[in-house]
Tab-separated table of C-alpha atoms in Angstrom:
chain	number	residue	atom	x	y	z
A	5	UNK	CA	152.934	121.448	-89.937
A	6	UNK	CA	155.623	127.582	-86.538
A	7	UNK	CA	157.563	129.909	-83.717
A	8	UNK	CA	157.540	133.130	-82.871
A	9	UNK	CA	155.652	134.444	-85.794
A	10	UNK	CA	152.471	133.853	-84.872
A	11	UNK	CA	152.795	136.171	-82.299
A	12	UNK	CA	152.512	138.374	-85.682
A	13	UNK	CA	148.499	136.506	-86.371
A	14	UNK	CA	145.814	138.199	-84.325
A	15	UNK	CA	146.443	138.517	-80.471
A	16	UNK	CA	148.401	136.599	-79.588
A	17	UNK	CA	149.921	137.537	-75.773
A	18	UNK	CA	153.509	136.111	-75.552
A	19	UNK	CA	155.482	138.551	-73.584
A	20	UNK	CA	154.802	136.908	-69.122
A	21	UNK	CA	153.588	141.045	-68.461
A	22	UNK	CA	150.451	140.278	-71.004
A	23	UNK	CA	149.826	135.899	-68.998
A	24	UNK	CA	147.506	136.360	-66.139
A	25	UNK	CA	146.757	133.762	-63.714
A	26	UNK	CA	144.214	131.815	-63.704
A	27	UNK	CA	140.167	132.300	-63.730
A	28	UNK	CA	139.166	129.210	-63.114
A	29	UNK	CA	139.830	125.505	-63.091
A	30	UNK	CA	139.586	125.021	-66.635
A	31	UNK	CA	141.808	127.674	-67.731
A	32	UNK	CA	144.429	125.396	-64.370
A	33	UNK	CA	143.697	122.808	-65.332
A	34	UNK	CA	144.987	123.067	-69.476
A	35	UNK	CA	147.608	126.253	-68.235
A	36	UNK	CA	145.353	128.524	-71.388
A	37	UNK	CA	146.305	132.077	-69.467
A	38	UNK	CA	149.699	129.984	-68.309
A	39	UNK	CA	150.806	129.986	-72.059
A	40	UNK	CA	149.745	133.451	-73.035
A	41	UNK	CA	146.169	132.540	-74.689
A	42	UNK	CA	142.092	132.634	-74.283
A	43	UNK	CA	139.301	131.010	-74.242
A	44	UNK	CA	137.626	132.591	-77.016
A	45	UNK	CA	141.051	131.822	-79.416
A	46	UNK	CA	141.595	128.314	-78.271
A	47	UNK	CA	137.986	128.722	-79.580
A	48	UNK	CA	139.287	129.315	-82.643
A	49	UNK	CA	141.791	127.654	-83.139
A	50	UNK	CA	139.786	124.049	-82.721
A	51	UNK	CA	137.216	124.730	-85.139
A	52	UNK	CA	139.808	126.155	-87.471
A	53	UNK	CA	141.838	122.917	-87.030
A	54	UNK	CA	139.455	120.976	-87.527
A	55	UNK	CA	137.540	122.561	-90.949
A	56	UNK	CA	141.356	121.925	-92.420
A	57	UNK	CA	141.592	118.549	-91.620
A	58	UNK	CA	137.685	117.675	-91.840
A	59	UNK	CA	138.710	116.586	-95.211
A	60	UNK	CA	140.330	112.858	-93.734
A	61	UNK	CA	136.861	111.753	-93.664
A	62	UNK	CA	135.825	111.386	-96.448
A	63	UNK	CA	139.534	110.770	-98.193
A	64	UNK	CA	140.527	108.233	-96.114
A	65	UNK	CA	137.731	106.189	-96.566
A	66	UNK	CA	138.052	106.377	-100.789
A	67	UNK	CA	141.803	105.529	-99.593
A	68	UNK	CA	140.629	102.642	-97.445
A	69	UNK	CA	137.474	101.310	-99.425
A	70	UNK	CA	139.339	101.153	-103.446
A	71	UNK	CA	141.626	98.402	-101.693
A	72	UNK	CA	141.471	94.650	-101.892
A	73	UNK	CA	142.629	92.123	-99.254
A	74	UNK	CA	143.434	88.670	-100.592
A	75	UNK	CA	140.063	87.800	-101.039
A	76	UNK	CA	139.210	90.596	-102.366
A	77	UNK	CA	136.750	91.615	-99.554
A	78	UNK	CA	137.035	95.793	-99.578
A	79	UNK	CA	135.822	97.474	-96.625
A	80	UNK	CA	132.606	99.544	-96.563
A	81	UNK	CA	132.508	103.117	-96.683
A	82	UNK	CA	130.632	103.758	-94.448
A	83	UNK	CA	131.685	101.792	-91.324
A	84	UNK	CA	135.071	103.600	-92.368
A	85	UNK	CA	133.451	106.941	-92.107
A	86	UNK	CA	132.351	106.250	-89.055
A	87	UNK	CA	136.378	104.645	-88.073
A	88	UNK	CA	137.628	107.657	-89.226
A	89	UNK	CA	135.669	110.069	-87.191
A	90	UNK	CA	134.872	107.931	-84.298
A	91	UNK	CA	139.010	107.407	-83.976
A	92	UNK	CA	140.159	110.924	-84.350
A	93	UNK	CA	137.323	112.183	-81.972
A	94	UNK	CA	138.871	109.550	-79.296
A	95	UNK	CA	142.193	110.105	-79.618
A	96	UNK	CA	142.782	114.270	-80.650
A	97	UNK	CA	140.314	114.100	-76.826
A	98	UNK	CA	142.692	112.105	-75.778
A	99	UNK	CA	145.691	113.729	-76.173
A	100	UNK	CA	143.832	117.405	-75.782
A	101	UNK	CA	142.528	116.054	-71.985
A	102	UNK	CA	146.443	113.976	-71.216
A	103	UNK	CA	148.250	115.363	-73.664
A	104	UNK	CA	147.551	119.048	-73.213
A	105	UNK	CA	148.477	120.621	-76.797
A	106	UNK	CA	146.797	121.514	-79.611
A	107	UNK	CA	147.504	118.666	-81.777
A	108	UNK	CA	144.912	117.069	-83.203
A	109	UNK	CA	144.707	113.325	-84.492
A	110	UNK	CA	143.759	110.997	-87.357
A	111	UNK	CA	143.765	108.722	-89.987
A	112	UNK	CA	147.601	109.643	-91.103
A	113	UNK	CA	147.761	110.431	-95.132
A	114	UNK	CA	151.272	107.901	-96.212
A	115	UNK	CA	150.194	105.010	-93.686
A	116	UNK	CA	146.645	103.985	-94.526
A	117	UNK	CA	148.307	103.778	-98.533
A	118	UNK	CA	151.245	101.439	-97.142
A	119	UNK	CA	148.304	99.195	-95.426
A	120	UNK	CA	145.994	99.480	-98.660
A	121	UNK	CA	148.852	98.542	-101.389
A	122	UNK	CA	150.963	96.157	-99.224
A	123	UNK	CA	149.456	94.933	-96.372
A	124	UNK	CA	146.177	94.291	-97.401
A	125	UNK	CA	146.794	92.306	-100.951
A	126	UNK	CA	148.950	89.600	-98.712
A	127	UNK	CA	146.562	89.240	-95.679
A	128	UNK	CA	143.004	89.669	-94.853
A	129	UNK	CA	142.044	93.324	-93.181
A	130	UNK	CA	142.095	92.680	-89.131
A	131	UNK	CA	145.164	91.076	-90.556
A	132	UNK	CA	146.574	94.530	-92.125
A	133	UNK	CA	144.539	95.872	-89.197
A	134	UNK	CA	145.794	93.387	-86.352
A	135	UNK	CA	149.648	94.803	-87.897
A	136	UNK	CA	149.032	98.607	-87.394
A	137	UNK	CA	148.608	97.886	-83.848
A	138	UNK	CA	151.212	96.098	-83.260
A	139	UNK	CA	153.184	98.644	-84.496
A	140	UNK	CA	151.714	100.721	-81.401
A	141	UNK	CA	151.897	98.846	-79.141
A	142	UNK	CA	155.748	98.785	-81.008
A	143	UNK	CA	155.299	102.559	-79.904
A	144	UNK	CA	153.784	102.629	-77.137
A	145	UNK	CA	156.922	100.500	-75.331
A	146	UNK	CA	159.330	103.262	-77.537
A	147	UNK	CA	158.082	105.432	-75.262
A	148	UNK	CA	158.235	104.081	-72.162
A	149	UNK	CA	161.263	103.266	-72.068
A	150	UNK	CA	162.245	106.118	-73.474
A	151	UNK	CA	163.699	105.227	-76.061
A	152	UNK	CA	161.562	107.632	-78.379
A	153	UNK	CA	162.574	110.876	-75.891
A	154	UNK	CA	165.834	110.491	-76.017
A	155	UNK	CA	165.814	110.767	-79.713
A	156	UNK	CA	164.375	113.470	-80.136
A	157	UNK	CA	166.106	115.359	-77.451
A	158	UNK	CA	168.884	114.191	-79.139
A	159	UNK	CA	168.529	115.573	-82.701
A	160	UNK	CA	170.472	119.282	-82.551
A	161	UNK	CA	168.610	122.337	-82.233
A	162	UNK	CA	169.853	124.018	-85.950
A	163	UNK	CA	167.048	120.321	-86.899
A	164	UNK	CA	165.291	121.090	-84.933
A	165	UNK	CA	164.092	124.961	-86.205
A	166	UNK	CA	165.004	122.427	-90.383
A	167	UNK	CA	162.397	120.680	-89.048
A	168	UNK	CA	160.021	122.797	-88.630
A	169	UNK	CA	160.402	124.998	-91.618
A	170	UNK	CA	160.068	121.936	-93.590
A	171	UNK	CA	156.844	120.903	-92.081
A	172	UNK	CA	156.045	124.542	-92.928
A	173	UNK	CA	157.015	124.129	-96.301
A	174	UNK	CA	154.491	120.726	-97.252
A	175	UNK	CA	152.021	122.188	-95.394
A	176	UNK	CA	152.638	125.633	-98.312
A	177	UNK	CA	152.534	123.079	-100.934
A	178	UNK	CA	150.450	120.708	-99.550
A	179	UNK	CA	147.630	123.234	-100.063
A	180	UNK	CA	148.427	124.640	-103.176
A	181	UNK	CA	148.189	121.149	-104.115
A	182	UNK	CA	144.438	120.851	-102.226
A	183	UNK	CA	143.423	123.744	-104.007
A	184	UNK	CA	144.242	122.507	-107.669
A	185	UNK	CA	146.422	125.463	-108.262
A	186	UNK	CA	149.621	123.554	-108.408
A	187	UNK	CA	149.176	119.729	-110.241
A	188	UNK	CA	150.963	116.443	-111.455
A	189	UNK	CA	151.769	117.176	-114.161
A	190	UNK	CA	151.214	113.151	-115.735
A	191	UNK	CA	153.942	110.887	-116.540
A	192	UNK	CA	152.128	110.320	-119.863
A	193	UNK	CA	153.489	113.790	-120.561
A	194	UNK	CA	156.989	112.981	-120.240
A	195	UNK	CA	158.816	116.064	-119.019
A	196	UNK	CA	161.432	116.488	-116.037
A	197	UNK	CA	158.682	119.344	-114.345
A	198	UNK	CA	156.714	117.029	-111.886
A	199	UNK	CA	154.264	120.486	-111.038
A	200	UNK	CA	152.695	123.279	-112.810
A	201	UNK	CA	150.504	125.711	-112.204
A	202	UNK	CA	146.425	125.044	-112.215
A	203	UNK	CA	146.210	122.905	-114.749
A	204	UNK	CA	147.862	123.403	-118.668
A	205	UNK	CA	149.787	125.479	-116.754
A	206	UNK	CA	147.359	128.026	-117.026
A	207	UNK	CA	144.516	128.772	-114.069
A	208	UNK	CA	141.102	127.654	-114.702
A	209	UNK	CA	137.871	127.624	-112.917
A	210	UNK	CA	136.124	129.465	-110.267
A	211	UNK	CA	137.710	126.999	-107.809
A	212	UNK	CA	141.254	128.418	-107.830
A	213	UNK	CA	139.817	131.440	-107.989
A	214	UNK	CA	137.641	131.625	-104.712
A	215	UNK	CA	141.872	129.463	-103.244
A	216	UNK	CA	143.477	132.806	-104.209
A	217	UNK	CA	140.297	134.955	-102.711
A	218	UNK	CA	141.421	132.939	-99.105
A	219	UNK	CA	144.796	132.771	-99.878
A	220	UNK	CA	144.595	137.406	-100.161
A	221	UNK	CA	141.640	137.309	-97.376
A	222	UNK	CA	143.726	135.354	-94.758
A	223	UNK	CA	147.167	137.542	-95.185
A	224	UNK	CA	145.115	140.739	-95.272
A	225	UNK	CA	142.902	139.737	-92.063
A	226	UNK	CA	146.393	138.683	-90.925
A	227	UNK	CA	148.479	141.423	-91.864
A	228	UNK	CA	145.380	144.429	-90.616
A	229	UNK	CA	145.778	141.466	-87.001
A	230	UNK	CA	141.600	140.325	-86.952
A	231	UNK	CA	140.957	138.083	-84.498
A	232	UNK	CA	140.176	134.562	-86.066
A	233	UNK	CA	141.944	135.318	-88.914
A	234	UNK	CA	142.123	132.200	-91.268
A	235	UNK	CA	138.196	130.940	-88.982
A	236	UNK	CA	136.771	134.200	-90.631
A	237	UNK	CA	138.467	133.355	-94.090
A	238	UNK	CA	137.638	129.550	-93.977
A	239	UNK	CA	133.792	130.974	-93.549
A	240	UNK	CA	134.009	133.491	-95.483
A	241	UNK	CA	135.135	131.618	-97.929
A	242	UNK	CA	133.093	128.585	-97.368
A	243	UNK	CA	129.791	131.083	-98.135
A	244	UNK	CA	131.142	132.963	-101.742
A	245	UNK	CA	131.686	128.955	-102.918
A	246	UNK	CA	128.112	127.895	-101.447
A	247	UNK	CA	126.841	130.860	-103.740
A	248	UNK	CA	129.052	130.330	-106.663
A	249	UNK	CA	128.404	126.869	-106.747
A	250	UNK	CA	124.456	127.305	-106.268
A	251	UNK	CA	124.926	129.766	-109.233
A	252	UNK	CA	127.207	128.254	-111.926
A	253	UNK	CA	127.527	124.722	-113.598
A	254	UNK	CA	130.586	124.518	-112.211
A	255	UNK	CA	132.287	120.490	-113.497
A	256	UNK	CA	134.560	119.705	-110.593
A	257	UNK	CA	135.354	120.688	-107.139
A	258	UNK	CA	137.342	118.135	-106.258
A	259	UNK	CA	137.297	116.005	-103.018
A	260	UNK	CA	134.412	118.125	-101.585
A	261	UNK	CA	131.918	119.689	-103.660
A	262	UNK	CA	129.954	122.831	-101.911
A	263	UNK	CA	126.250	122.240	-101.422
A	264	UNK	CA	124.410	121.803	-98.318
A	265	UNK	CA	123.443	118.057	-97.710
A	266	UNK	CA	120.237	117.391	-98.716
A	267	UNK	CA	120.025	115.299	-95.168
A	268	UNK	CA	122.574	116.694	-93.214
A	269	UNK	CA	122.638	113.744	-90.227
A	270	UNK	CA	124.032	110.785	-90.790
A	271	UNK	CA	123.731	107.207	-88.924
A	272	UNK	CA	126.878	105.642	-87.824
A	273	UNK	CA	127.788	102.577	-88.714
A	274	UNK	CA	130.399	101.219	-86.330
A	275	UNK	CA	130.858	97.495	-87.602
A	276	UNK	CA	134.910	97.630	-88.232
A	277	UNK	CA	134.774	98.279	-85.169
A	278	UNK	CA	137.269	95.288	-83.258
A	279	UNK	CA	137.712	94.007	-86.181
A	280	UNK	CA	141.292	93.134	-86.054
A	281	UNK	CA	144.181	89.412	-85.803
A	282	UNK	CA	147.581	90.524	-84.466
A	283	UNK	CA	149.593	87.456	-85.395
A	284	UNK	CA	147.486	86.329	-87.887
A	285	UNK	CA	149.051	88.198	-91.349
A	286	UNK	CA	152.099	86.398	-89.973
A	287	UNK	CA	150.810	82.562	-90.837
A	288	UNK	CA	150.156	84.542	-94.738
A	289	UNK	CA	153.570	86.248	-95.512
A	290	UNK	CA	155.790	84.754	-93.151
A	291	UNK	CA	158.212	85.721	-89.693
A	292	UNK	CA	160.666	87.676	-91.876
A	293	UNK	CA	158.113	90.016	-94.248
A	294	UNK	CA	155.221	90.621	-90.931
A	295	UNK	CA	158.229	91.609	-89.229
A	296	UNK	CA	158.932	94.003	-92.036
A	297	UNK	CA	155.362	95.280	-92.576
A	298	UNK	CA	155.412	96.056	-89.201
A	299	UNK	CA	158.095	98.206	-89.249
A	300	UNK	CA	157.642	100.567	-92.413
A	301	UNK	CA	154.158	101.301	-90.689
A	302	UNK	CA	156.310	100.987	-87.196
A	303	UNK	CA	158.937	104.142	-88.542
A	304	UNK	CA	156.663	106.584	-91.067
A	305	UNK	CA	154.187	106.807	-87.896
A	306	UNK	CA	157.209	107.495	-85.406
A	307	UNK	CA	159.075	109.749	-87.901
A	308	UNK	CA	156.123	111.878	-89.154
A	309	UNK	CA	154.946	112.348	-85.290
A	310	UNK	CA	157.928	112.677	-83.683
A	311	UNK	CA	158.285	115.753	-86.807
A	312	UNK	CA	154.565	117.380	-86.615
A	313	UNK	CA	154.858	117.733	-83.208
A	314	UNK	CA	158.316	119.928	-82.769
A	315	UNK	CA	156.791	121.733	-86.080
A	316	UNK	CA	153.799	122.904	-83.616
A	317	UNK	CA	155.320	123.415	-80.633
A	318	UNK	CA	157.135	125.495	-81.048
A	319	UNK	CA	155.748	127.101	-83.506
A	320	UNK	CA	152.338	127.676	-79.786
A	321	UNK	CA	156.073	128.124	-77.998
A	322	UNK	CA	155.739	125.404	-75.746
A	323	UNK	CA	159.528	124.126	-75.615
A	324	UNK	CA	161.541	125.952	-73.770
A	325	UNK	CA	165.277	127.405	-75.017
A	326	UNK	CA	167.530	124.135	-76.243
A	327	UNK	CA	163.918	123.595	-78.028
A	328	UNK	CA	163.062	119.987	-75.710
A	329	UNK	CA	159.165	120.803	-75.091
A	330	UNK	CA	158.207	119.752	-71.038
A	331	UNK	CA	155.985	117.378	-70.278
A	332	UNK	CA	156.343	115.278	-74.293
A	333	UNK	CA	155.868	111.384	-73.198
A	334	UNK	CA	152.036	111.898	-72.113
A	335	UNK	CA	152.511	113.767	-76.065
A	336	UNK	CA	153.947	110.860	-77.229
A	337	UNK	CA	152.691	107.690	-75.339
A	338	UNK	CA	148.718	108.845	-76.709
A	339	UNK	CA	151.168	108.888	-79.779
A	340	UNK	CA	151.343	105.336	-79.538
A	341	UNK	CA	148.013	105.169	-78.342
A	342	UNK	CA	146.124	106.878	-81.761
A	343	UNK	CA	148.426	103.950	-84.043
A	344	UNK	CA	146.924	101.402	-82.155
A	345	UNK	CA	143.548	102.811	-81.913
A	346	UNK	CA	143.233	103.143	-85.383
A	347	UNK	CA	144.255	100.297	-86.376
A	348	UNK	CA	141.762	98.795	-83.678
A	349	UNK	CA	138.773	100.910	-85.546
A	350	UNK	CA	139.967	100.024	-89.388
A	351	UNK	CA	140.303	103.884	-89.728
A	352	UNK	CA	144.715	102.787	-90.225
A	353	UNK	CA	147.239	103.893	-88.511
A	354	UNK	CA	146.333	107.431	-86.429
A	355	UNK	CA	149.089	110.224	-85.671
A	356	UNK	CA	149.589	113.716	-85.004
A	357	UNK	CA	148.142	116.187	-88.712
A	358	UNK	CA	150.207	118.623	-89.304
A	359	UNK	CA	147.001	120.740	-90.552
A	360	UNK	CA	147.405	121.132	-86.821
A	361	UNK	CA	148.906	124.791	-87.117
A	362	UNK	CA	146.377	125.851	-88.807
A	363	UNK	CA	143.970	126.057	-85.122
A	364	UNK	CA	148.162	127.192	-83.506
A	365	UNK	CA	148.494	130.071	-86.583
A	366	UNK	CA	144.926	130.552	-84.749
A	367	UNK	CA	145.778	131.402	-81.652
A	368	UNK	CA	145.300	128.126	-79.713
A	369	UNK	CA	148.306	127.124	-77.435
A	370	UNK	CA	146.535	124.605	-75.065
A	371	UNK	CA	144.491	121.586	-74.763
A	372	UNK	CA	141.867	123.260	-74.536
A	373	UNK	CA	141.795	123.789	-78.403
A	374	UNK	CA	141.581	119.894	-78.831
A	375	UNK	CA	138.730	119.388	-76.932
A	376	UNK	CA	136.570	121.218	-79.573
A	377	UNK	CA	138.688	118.759	-82.572
A	378	UNK	CA	137.389	116.265	-80.992
A	379	UNK	CA	134.130	117.526	-80.071
A	380	UNK	CA	133.527	118.633	-83.800
A	381	UNK	CA	134.945	115.417	-84.676
A	382	UNK	CA	132.617	112.983	-82.514
A	383	UNK	CA	129.278	114.993	-83.965
A	384	UNK	CA	130.834	114.346	-87.750
A	385	UNK	CA	129.943	111.392	-86.488
A	386	UNK	CA	126.219	112.217	-87.344
A	387	UNK	CA	127.018	114.907	-89.962
A	388	UNK	CA	129.275	113.841	-91.703
A	389	UNK	CA	127.848	115.138	-94.701
A	390	UNK	CA	127.372	119.176	-92.889
A	391	UNK	CA	131.124	118.749	-91.778
A	392	UNK	CA	131.767	118.350	-95.197
A	393	UNK	CA	130.245	120.763	-97.273
A	394	UNK	CA	133.874	122.645	-96.837
A	395	UNK	CA	135.815	122.318	-99.710
A	396	UNK	CA	139.468	122.238	-99.847
A	397	UNK	CA	139.367	125.431	-101.918
A	398	UNK	CA	138.094	127.179	-98.178
A	399	UNK	CA	140.421	125.496	-96.263
A	400	UNK	CA	143.689	125.145	-97.416
A	401	UNK	CA	144.633	128.425	-96.898
A	402	UNK	CA	144.961	128.670	-94.105
A	403	UNK	CA	147.985	126.384	-94.696
A	404	UNK	CA	150.030	128.610	-97.281
A	405	UNK	CA	149.292	131.220	-93.725
A	406	UNK	CA	150.894	129.409	-90.957
A	407	UNK	CA	153.318	128.096	-93.380
A	408	UNK	CA	154.972	131.244	-94.325
A	409	UNK	CA	155.150	132.114	-90.460
A	410	UNK	CA	155.867	129.084	-89.177
A	411	UNK	CA	159.327	129.799	-92.564
A	412	UNK	CA	159.280	133.472	-91.375
A	413	UNK	CA	159.676	132.342	-87.194
A	414	UNK	CA	162.680	129.497	-87.106
A	415	UNK	CA	164.800	129.721	-91.080
A	416	UNK	CA	166.900	133.037	-88.868
A	417	UNK	CA	167.757	131.028	-85.844
A	418	UNK	CA	169.360	127.667	-87.604
A	419	UNK	CA	173.518	128.630	-87.950
A	420	UNK	CA	174.198	128.859	-91.400
A	421	UNK	CA	177.889	129.001	-91.000
A	422	UNK	CA	178.553	125.905	-89.765
A	423	UNK	CA	177.492	124.246	-92.708
A	424	UNK	CA	177.858	120.078	-90.842
A	425	UNK	CA	174.042	121.684	-89.928
A	426	UNK	CA	173.594	124.207	-92.343
A	427	UNK	CA	173.774	121.243	-95.512
A	428	UNK	CA	171.889	118.516	-93.663
A	429	UNK	CA	168.431	121.708	-92.083
A	430	UNK	CA	168.846	122.964	-95.976
A	431	UNK	CA	167.726	118.697	-97.167
A	432	UNK	CA	165.452	118.057	-94.057
A	433	UNK	CA	163.017	121.789	-94.655
A	434	UNK	CA	163.588	120.699	-99.069
A	435	UNK	CA	163.262	117.038	-98.435
A	436	UNK	CA	159.943	117.041	-96.212
A	437	UNK	CA	157.404	119.119	-99.630
A	438	UNK	CA	159.298	117.365	-102.623
A	439	UNK	CA	158.944	113.793	-101.626
A	440	UNK	CA	155.960	114.912	-100.063
A	441	UNK	CA	157.151	113.679	-97.323
A	442	UNK	CA	158.200	114.168	-93.207
A	443	UNK	CA	159.600	111.491	-92.628
A	444	UNK	CA	161.994	111.345	-95.747
A	445	UNK	CA	162.891	114.975	-94.292
A	446	UNK	CA	163.271	113.471	-91.355
A	447	UNK	CA	165.546	110.225	-93.119
A	448	UNK	CA	167.681	111.899	-95.666
A	449	UNK	CA	168.861	115.037	-92.651
A	450	UNK	CA	169.582	112.462	-90.360
A	451	UNK	CA	171.395	110.264	-92.196
A	452	UNK	CA	173.226	114.114	-93.656
A	453	UNK	CA	174.127	115.240	-90.538
A	454	UNK	CA	175.782	111.907	-89.454
A	455	UNK	CA	178.004	111.567	-92.078
A	456	UNK	CA	179.006	115.029	-91.815
A	457	UNK	CA	180.038	115.090	-88.969
A	458	UNK	CA	181.818	112.253	-88.877
A	459	UNK	CA	183.432	113.754	-92.147
A	460	UNK	CA	184.410	116.573	-90.029
A	461	UNK	CA	185.461	114.444	-87.546
A	462	UNK	CA	183.263	115.571	-84.854
A	463	UNK	CA	181.190	112.815	-85.283
A	464	UNK	CA	182.367	112.068	-81.150
A	465	UNK	CA	179.464	115.911	-80.872
A	466	UNK	CA	176.250	113.457	-82.548
A	467	UNK	CA	175.063	111.315	-79.915
A	468	UNK	CA	175.201	108.050	-80.232
A	469	UNK	CA	171.704	107.823	-80.983
A	470	UNK	CA	171.603	110.073	-84.020
A	471	UNK	CA	173.679	107.516	-85.089
A	472	UNK	CA	171.504	104.810	-84.720
A	473	UNK	CA	168.740	106.229	-86.429
A	474	UNK	CA	170.810	107.043	-89.446
A	475	UNK	CA	171.854	103.202	-89.992
A	476	UNK	CA	167.873	102.341	-89.199
A	477	UNK	CA	167.011	105.193	-91.670
A	478	UNK	CA	169.521	103.798	-94.332
A	479	UNK	CA	168.756	100.382	-94.416
A	480	UNK	CA	164.580	101.568	-94.456
A	481	UNK	CA	165.772	103.170	-97.865
A	482	UNK	CA	167.817	100.612	-99.087
A	483	UNK	CA	165.436	97.845	-98.649
A	484	UNK	CA	164.142	97.501	-101.968
A	485	UNK	CA	167.267	96.887	-103.684
A	486	UNK	CA	167.641	94.147	-100.651
A	487	UNK	CA	164.675	92.470	-101.466
A	488	UNK	CA	162.970	93.118	-98.677
A	489	UNK	CA	159.447	94.325	-99.320
């Protein structure tokens, strides 16, 4: 989850005179020189994106593996690790080859919780994953009919910029929370303040210090325009974390402990791949509830990916003067394939990852970066212990730096004098981090935009598709009150 600010990151030529003619077939296919990039930048970007999102190999199995279906069955953790890495590798490579954008994909956070906590308890695991596959088919159908592209193109320029900024703020809070620099105050504390600094309002322990040093190192390297700033920081802080962990007694690093694994090689288990029942869930919960379940998965996948694609493509300078990206249909179609592929492998819906901004911040501009990221996920099938060795405290500083670059590059491009766009933009950019959801930020921003334009007597200026989407979001938010969840 960047803009002209990226040009301030380690040399990233953007002006036409810096762009060279294609050097070879690889360069020509991925348009590396045409987009002002180089192969080394693409490689660094691919590595940075992988390290920023490798945690999903561990986290997705934890979320899905901790839930039981209606028969009390749980998914095998080892098989989930394989399914997660396999689907991330396949869909990321596919996005690189077909979409030619530096946007990596993996099991979507939020969607996997819906599958684990809402779908699975009402049906079998194959039934639940079948509904994810159906949602993916619908996404592909919407792309084929041009509806998904029309929705994206209908978003006004100011609101598109607000989505980018919201994503920047979102990745920053993701980085702060995942590193332990900011933690949630337990509800038992009975306080109106949802977050606190560190633990108990204070910073404690080596892991947080590693994060702070990582942030300072990343920003210092960026200020000095050091090539590979983000990747250098991740590698350096991982090495320091390994040393610190070996020399001290640290109770917990969180999800990933930085220690060299005794056995770095893991044998992949493909037992969950293909364990899907497309329509079995409807027999368990009924047609109406089944449709609503598919709708819930669809809505989250549709708009989460839309926001991420907008934010990343804008930062990578892949958009035109109106903020639209040429060839967007290829990207959207691959995203639909990814949703279905995630269900087919039992990894849950796979979608575009906002952590791709780490690679873009490192200079990635083409799908070649995805080839690197996807290749690393493929290696993770056999080297999962090594791939998950990088602690979040070493990787998340990249998200803080990239979040700032997004904000700095986009905020001036919103017309703050027009309240009918400024207020929806404000709502959009704040709701993403505050609700921890890209989809919620987009939905609330769309609703606010439609209402305010109607209130100002400017309803005819709003594309019909925007009004329709706003109504869909309103229905989605009212579903619990209507007893439809």
